[in-house]
Amino acid sequence: MSREQASYLELLARGAPVEAYDRAVLLARAGGAVPRELADLERAKQLALRVHAELAERRRREAELSALFETAHDLAGLRDLDAVLRAIVQRARSLLGTEVAYLSLNDPAAGDTYMRVTEGSVSARFQQLRLGMGEGLGGLVAQTARPYVTDSYFDDERFRHTRAIDSGVRDEGLVAILGVPLLLGSQVIGVLFAADRRARVFEREQVALLGSFAAHAAVAIDTANLLAETRSALAELERANEIIRDRSAVIERASDVHDRLTELVLRGGGVHDVASALSQVLGGAVEFTEDHPPALADGHAVRLGDDWTAAVAAGGEVFGALVLRGHPALDPVDQRTLERAAMVTSLLLLARRSAGEAEQRVRGELLDDLLDAPDRDPRLLRERAARLRTDVDAPHVVLAARTDRPDTPDAGPGADGGAADRAVADRRRLASAAAHLAATRHGLASARDGGTVLVLPLGPGESAAELARATARHLGGALREPVTVGASAPVASLDRKAGAVAAAYGEARRCLDALRLLGRRGGGGAAEDLGFLGLLLADARDIDGFVHRTIGRIVDYDRRRGTDLVRTLDAYFASGMSPARTKDDLHVHVNTVAQRLERVGRLLGRDWQEPARALEIQLALRLHALAGAA
């Protein structure tokens, strides 16, 4: 091998351009080489050029395969469809050596094709082109599902030109365009283009390479669509699971409420027990209220602001409402649960009212027997009282009560219809409130003589007058109007002495009438509160008690201190309340009388010389003197 032939190997080794291979022949010819040497050198050059071309083709194929491998790798780790499509278009432009590459996709909803990715484009109009189906070179590719190439776009009549497309292509300056279809099965979903701004011929290998990129792009789009559909299906499935979980939780709550309400009904629970159970299950504050809007009467739960309200009603009568606070978004099943709880509450209230009415009747019948049939068998009376948890051996007070509405006169022959109706309604309400009070205190109550009579046990250290005042306050508060209550003296035993309860009732009624005549309506009192009038009204005539209540402090003071206040007070009244005549009767200085009367005022109160009070004190002094003489 000559030195000139060996130079071709060096050229191949360093990848020299084709022009460099002519240098050895030219040098040999200039050096006077014989024709045979020149012919051998020419054969060596041609062989080297063939090897050069083969190596270039191999490098090209290697670059193409590397680009396709990288594209496949992108597809395997597909995360961003736009990034994958952009990489495909960039590689196609680079390997085909074109100035522009772009990819369009079909828009089935709009019925046209739009530019998805462009590379090397400089025209905004071109980048925003939308092509109708069948228009331009892309339309031809989409219709035939085959690659098409044009060396000169504007001179090619094989496809339909439109003004919009031609204007965009002209703005971009494109001349030669190659388009290959993006196929999913037999369906064309878009077109991948490579284009130059000068006339050129696209080789078969280039068409095949662009077709390979188009296939990868189609796979990428299909994969992305499948991933999107999968994500959408997963999201729908998650939403469905969430709905199922919510439904399941709601059904479990409804079942839990049903079990709890059933248990409450069986063990005789109350309204607040229902509200508490519902609060725990629904996770909010539930309360029973007697105030309710008129719209609740249909029985359905109604949203009022952030609260839900269900009427507690039965037989057209509304008792109140169950209110769930702070739950604006309440599930329909939970709404039904609230309505069922309201229905259970109404049943409990009806049952409780029926039991209460039955107990009221029993208590009233027992009291009527004590008043009207005192000769009944005491043993049977005790048994009936025991069933009502009334202790007949404990001290009791008989109380007579009447309403005293300021604008409602007693119903009588002269009362108008409205006043009579109001009086009847007042008596009914008073009887109900009295029956409830009697039940809570283990006493008895009954409607009688236009009012109500109660028999209540005395509390530790409690007097008849204190019990009367407390009862007047309680009943007045329940009815929200004045109630006057007169009390008897305590009755030691309800069944030990025949007629004792009836006699005590007579005393309580006389005390009630006296309170009303004295203008003390809306209050309570006993004979001990009425001074000498109480002494006259009382059935037992407690003279010692009256004296002690009226002048007992003076008598006790004289006994402890050895003073003479009682005699001074008696002389003072006997002399016409004149200190001068009093000092003559007592043979003391007038200042001594004044000092004693000042002491009396401190002991009896500043009003002791008022006419009514003075009369009671004089009567007490006379009774005290009579008791001393006896």
Short mmCIF file of C-alpha atoms in Angstrom, two decimals, residues 93-349:
data_model
loop_
_atom_site.label_atom_id
_atom_site.label_comp_id
_atom_site.label_asym_id
_atom_site.label_seq_id
_atom_site.Cartn_x
_atom_site.Cartn_y
_atom_site.Cartn_z
CA ARG A 93 -36.50 18.89 13.49
CA SER A 94 -32.93 18.18 14.54
CA LEU A 95 -32.56 14.77 12.82
CA LEU A 96 -34.31 15.79 9.61
CA GLY A 97 -32.36 19.05 9.53
CA THR A 98 -35.41 21.18 8.86
CA GLU A 99 -35.96 24.76 9.90
CA VAL A 100 -39.43 24.15 11.34
CA ALA A 101 -41.26 21.19 12.87
CA TYR A 102 -44.75 21.20 14.31
CA LEU A 103 -47.55 18.91 15.45
CA SER A 104 -51.29 19.43 15.04
CA LEU A 105 -54.10 17.52 16.77
CA ASN A 106 -57.72 16.99 15.86
CA ASP A 107 -60.40 18.66 18.00
CA PRO A 108 -63.53 16.46 17.62
CA ALA A 109 -65.64 18.88 19.66
CA ALA A 110 -64.82 21.87 17.41
CA GLY A 111 -64.60 19.75 14.23
CA ASP A 112 -61.17 21.12 13.22
CA THR A 113 -57.41 20.79 13.85
CA TYR A 114 -55.19 23.04 15.98
CA MET A 115 -51.46 23.55 16.51
CA ARG A 116 -50.36 21.72 19.65
CA VAL A 117 -46.53 22.12 19.47
CA THR A 118 -44.26 24.17 17.17
CA GLU A 119 -40.48 24.30 17.01
CA GLY A 120 -38.57 26.90 14.99
CA SER A 121 -41.72 28.87 14.13
CA VAL A 122 -41.53 32.68 14.20
CA SER A 123 -45.05 33.62 13.07
CA ALA A 124 -47.77 34.07 15.71
CA ARG A 125 -50.46 33.69 13.04
CA PHE A 126 -49.00 30.36 11.97
CA GLN A 127 -48.78 29.12 15.57
CA GLN A 128 -52.45 29.94 16.14
CA LEU A 129 -53.78 28.34 12.95
CA ARG A 130 -56.86 26.16 13.14
CA LEU A 131 -57.46 24.02 10.06
CA GLY A 132 -60.81 22.69 8.97
CA MET A 133 -61.00 18.96 8.35
CA GLY A 134 -59.65 18.19 4.85
CA GLU A 135 -57.97 21.58 4.39
CA GLY A 136 -54.31 22.03 3.45
CA LEU A 137 -51.59 19.39 3.36
CA GLY A 138 -52.56 18.24 6.87
CA GLY A 139 -56.14 17.67 5.72
CA LEU A 140 -54.90 15.45 2.90
CA VAL A 141 -52.72 13.45 5.31
CA ALA A 142 -55.64 13.07 7.74
CA GLN A 143 -58.03 11.97 4.99
CA THR A 144 -55.73 9.36 3.47
CA ALA A 145 -53.88 8.34 6.68
CA ARG A 146 -50.67 8.40 4.56
CA PRO A 147 -47.56 10.61 4.57
CA TYR A 148 -47.45 13.43 2.02
CA VAL A 149 -44.56 15.67 0.97
CA THR A 150 -44.49 18.78 -1.18
CA ASP A 151 -41.36 20.42 -2.55
CA SER A 152 -43.24 23.68 -3.15
CA TYR A 153 -46.37 24.19 -1.05
CA PHE A 154 -47.99 27.01 -3.02
CA ASP A 155 -47.50 25.22 -6.41
CA ASP A 156 -48.94 21.88 -5.21
CA GLU A 157 -52.58 21.33 -6.31
CA ARG A 158 -53.07 17.92 -4.68
CA PHE A 159 -54.67 19.45 -1.58
CA ARG A 160 -57.22 22.20 -0.95
CA HIS A 161 -55.74 25.63 -0.31
CA THR A 162 -57.57 28.12 1.90
CA ARG A 163 -56.84 31.77 2.48
CA ALA A 164 -56.33 31.31 6.22
CA ILE A 165 -53.89 28.43 5.84
CA ASP A 166 -52.00 29.96 2.94
CA SER A 167 -51.66 33.27 4.84
CA GLY A 168 -50.22 31.45 7.85
CA VAL A 169 -47.79 29.40 5.73
CA ARG A 170 -46.75 32.55 3.83
CA ASP A 171 -46.15 34.42 7.10
CA GLU A 172 -43.90 31.59 8.25
CA GLY A 173 -42.17 31.50 4.83
CA LEU A 174 -42.50 27.72 4.41
CA VAL A 175 -41.90 26.09 1.02
CA ALA A 176 -41.18 22.37 1.43
CA ILE A 177 -43.39 20.46 3.88
CA LEU A 178 -43.52 16.83 4.93
CA GLY A 179 -46.54 15.57 6.92
CA VAL A 180 -47.09 12.12 8.43
CA PRO A 181 -50.23 10.94 10.29
CA LEU A 182 -50.54 10.21 14.02
CA LEU A 183 -52.46 6.95 14.08
CA LEU A 184 -54.28 5.16 16.89
CA GLY A 185 -55.30 1.98 15.16
CA SER A 186 -56.99 3.21 12.00
CA GLN A 187 -57.96 6.59 13.45
CA VAL A 188 -55.95 9.68 12.59
CA ILE A 189 -55.68 11.92 15.66
CA GLY A 190 -53.20 14.46 14.28
CA VAL A 191 -50.28 15.19 11.94
CA LEU A 192 -46.55 15.63 12.56
CA PHE A 193 -44.84 18.06 10.14
CA ALA A 194 -41.26 18.91 9.14
CA ALA A 195 -40.80 21.96 6.87
CA ASP A 196 -38.15 24.19 5.28
CA ARG A 197 -38.26 27.75 4.06
CA ARG A 198 -36.64 26.64 0.78
CA ALA A 199 -37.35 23.95 -1.79
CA ARG A 200 -35.92 20.57 -0.84
CA VAL A 201 -36.49 16.87 -1.37
CA PHE A 202 -37.30 14.66 1.64
CA GLU A 203 -35.71 11.23 1.31
CA ARG A 204 -37.58 8.01 2.00
CA GLU A 205 -35.50 7.43 5.11
CA GLN A 206 -36.52 10.87 6.40
CA VAL A 207 -40.19 10.15 5.76
CA ALA A 208 -39.84 6.84 7.65
CA LEU A 209 -38.02 8.57 10.52
CA LEU A 210 -40.71 11.23 10.85
CA GLY A 211 -43.30 8.44 10.73
CA SER A 212 -41.55 6.74 13.66
CA PHE A 213 -41.66 9.97 15.66
CA ALA A 214 -45.36 10.32 14.76
CA ALA A 215 -46.01 6.81 16.05
CA HIS A 216 -44.29 7.67 19.31
CA ALA A 217 -46.30 10.88 19.56
CA ALA A 218 -49.53 8.92 19.00
CA VAL A 219 -48.53 6.46 21.73
CA ALA A 220 -47.72 9.35 24.06
CA ILE A 221 -51.10 10.97 23.43
CA ASP A 222 -52.94 7.67 23.84
CA THR A 223 -51.03 6.91 27.04
CA ALA A 224 -51.74 10.37 28.39
CA ASN A 225 -55.43 9.98 27.53
CA LEU A 226 -55.50 6.59 29.26
CA LEU A 227 -53.74 8.04 32.28
CA ALA A 228 -56.20 10.94 32.37
CA GLU A 229 -59.11 8.54 32.06
CA THR A 230 -57.59 6.34 34.78
CA ARG A 231 -57.07 9.32 37.07
CA SER A 232 -60.61 10.50 36.35
CA ALA A 233 -61.96 7.00 37.03
CA LEU A 234 -59.94 6.80 40.24
CA ALA A 235 -61.23 10.22 41.29
CA GLU A 236 -64.79 9.14 40.50
CA LEU A 237 -64.21 5.91 42.39
CA GLU A 238 -62.81 7.85 45.35
CA ARG A 239 -65.82 10.14 45.29
CA ALA A 240 -68.11 7.14 45.09
CA ASN A 241 -66.28 5.53 48.00
CA GLU A 242 -66.58 8.76 49.96
CA ILE A 243 -70.30 8.86 49.24
CA ILE A 244 -70.61 5.20 50.27
CA ARG A 245 -68.67 5.90 53.47
CA ASP A 246 -70.88 8.91 54.18
CA ARG A 247 -74.03 6.90 53.45
CA SER A 248 -72.77 4.08 55.63
CA ALA A 249 -71.97 6.51 58.46
CA VAL A 250 -75.38 8.14 58.13
CA ILE A 251 -77.15 4.78 58.15
CA GLU A 252 -75.12 3.69 61.17
CA ARG A 253 -76.06 6.95 62.92
CA ALA A 254 -79.72 6.40 62.07
CA SER A 255 -79.53 2.83 63.40
CA ASP A 256 -77.78 4.04 66.54
CA VAL A 257 -80.45 6.70 67.14
CA HIS A 258 -83.19 4.11 66.57
CA ASP A 259 -81.63 1.80 69.17
CA ARG A 260 -81.15 4.61 71.68
CA LEU A 261 -84.66 5.99 71.23
CA THR A 262 -86.15 2.51 71.57
CA GLU A 263 -84.22 2.04 74.82
CA LEU A 264 -85.39 5.46 76.07
CA VAL A 265 -89.02 4.62 75.37
CA LEU A 266 -88.72 1.24 77.09
CA ARG A 267 -87.13 2.63 80.25
CA GLY A 268 -89.37 5.69 80.37
CA GLY A 269 -86.82 8.36 79.46
CA GLY A 270 -87.64 12.01 79.14
CA VAL A 271 -87.39 14.79 76.59
CA HIS A 272 -83.90 15.80 77.68
CA ASP A 273 -82.73 12.18 77.36
CA VAL A 274 -83.86 12.21 73.71
CA ALA A 275 -82.05 15.52 73.09
CA SER A 276 -78.87 14.17 74.73
CA ALA A 277 -78.90 10.94 72.70
CA LEU A 278 -79.49 12.87 69.47
CA SER A 279 -76.67 15.31 70.30
CA GLN A 280 -74.20 12.45 70.72
CA VAL A 281 -75.16 10.75 67.45
CA LEU A 282 -75.48 13.82 65.21
CA GLY A 283 -72.50 15.58 66.75
CA GLY A 284 -74.24 18.84 67.61
CA ALA A 285 -76.18 20.57 70.36
CA VAL A 286 -79.83 19.46 70.39
CA GLU A 287 -82.39 21.07 72.69
CA PHE A 288 -86.13 20.96 73.23
CA THR A 289 -87.95 24.28 73.19
CA GLU A 290 -91.60 25.12 73.67
CA ASP A 291 -91.26 28.10 71.31
CA HIS A 292 -91.63 27.18 67.66
CA PRO A 293 -92.46 28.88 64.34
CA PRO A 294 -95.95 28.12 62.93
CA ALA A 295 -94.39 26.63 59.76
CA LEU A 296 -93.20 23.59 61.73
CA ALA A 297 -96.65 22.09 62.16
CA ASP A 298 -96.28 19.78 59.10
CA GLY A 299 -93.78 17.58 60.96
CA HIS A 300 -90.84 17.96 58.55
CA ALA A 301 -87.43 19.24 59.62
CA VAL A 302 -86.93 22.84 58.53
CA ARG A 303 -83.68 24.78 58.23
CA LEU A 304 -83.76 28.13 60.03
CA GLY A 305 -80.43 29.90 59.54
CA ASP A 306 -77.68 27.51 60.67
CA ASP A 307 -80.13 25.42 62.73
CA TRP A 308 -82.51 22.57 61.89
CA THR A 309 -85.87 22.41 63.68
CA ALA A 310 -88.49 19.63 63.82
CA ALA A 311 -91.90 20.07 65.44
CA VAL A 312 -92.84 17.92 68.42
CA ALA A 313 -96.55 17.43 67.74
CA ALA A 314 -99.33 14.86 67.98
CA GLY A 315 -102.99 14.95 67.00
CA GLY A 316 -102.75 18.53 65.75
CA GLU A 317 -101.30 19.75 69.06
CA VAL A 318 -97.78 21.17 68.98
CA PHE A 319 -95.84 20.70 72.21
CA GLY A 320 -92.64 22.41 71.04
CA ALA A 321 -89.70 21.60 68.80
CA LEU A 322 -86.35 19.81 68.72
CA VAL A 323 -83.60 22.20 67.54
CA LEU A 324 -80.21 21.04 66.20
CA ARG A 325 -77.81 23.97 66.57
CA GLY A 326 -75.04 24.91 64.15
CA HIS A 327 -75.57 22.21 61.47
CA PRO A 328 -76.46 24.08 58.24
CA ALA A 329 -75.54 21.13 55.94
CA LEU A 330 -77.60 18.25 57.32
CA ASP A 331 -77.82 14.99 55.38
CA PRO A 332 -81.37 14.00 54.31
CA VAL A 333 -81.11 10.78 56.33
CA ASP A 334 -80.08 12.82 59.39
CA GLN A 335 -83.07 15.09 58.72
CA ARG A 336 -85.34 12.01 58.89
CA THR A 337 -83.54 11.01 62.09
CA LEU A 338 -84.31 14.42 63.63
CA GLU A 339 -87.96 14.07 62.57
CA ARG A 340 -88.22 10.57 64.07
CA ALA A 341 -86.67 11.84 67.31
CA ALA A 342 -89.29 14.62 67.38
CA MET A 343 -92.03 12.02 66.92
CA VAL A 344 -90.62 9.90 69.76
CA THR A 345 -90.46 13.03 71.93
CA SER A 346 -94.13 13.75 71.25
CA LEU A 347 -95.03 10.17 72.21
CA LEU A 348 -93.05 10.47 75.45
CA LEU A 349 -94.77 13.77 76.25
#
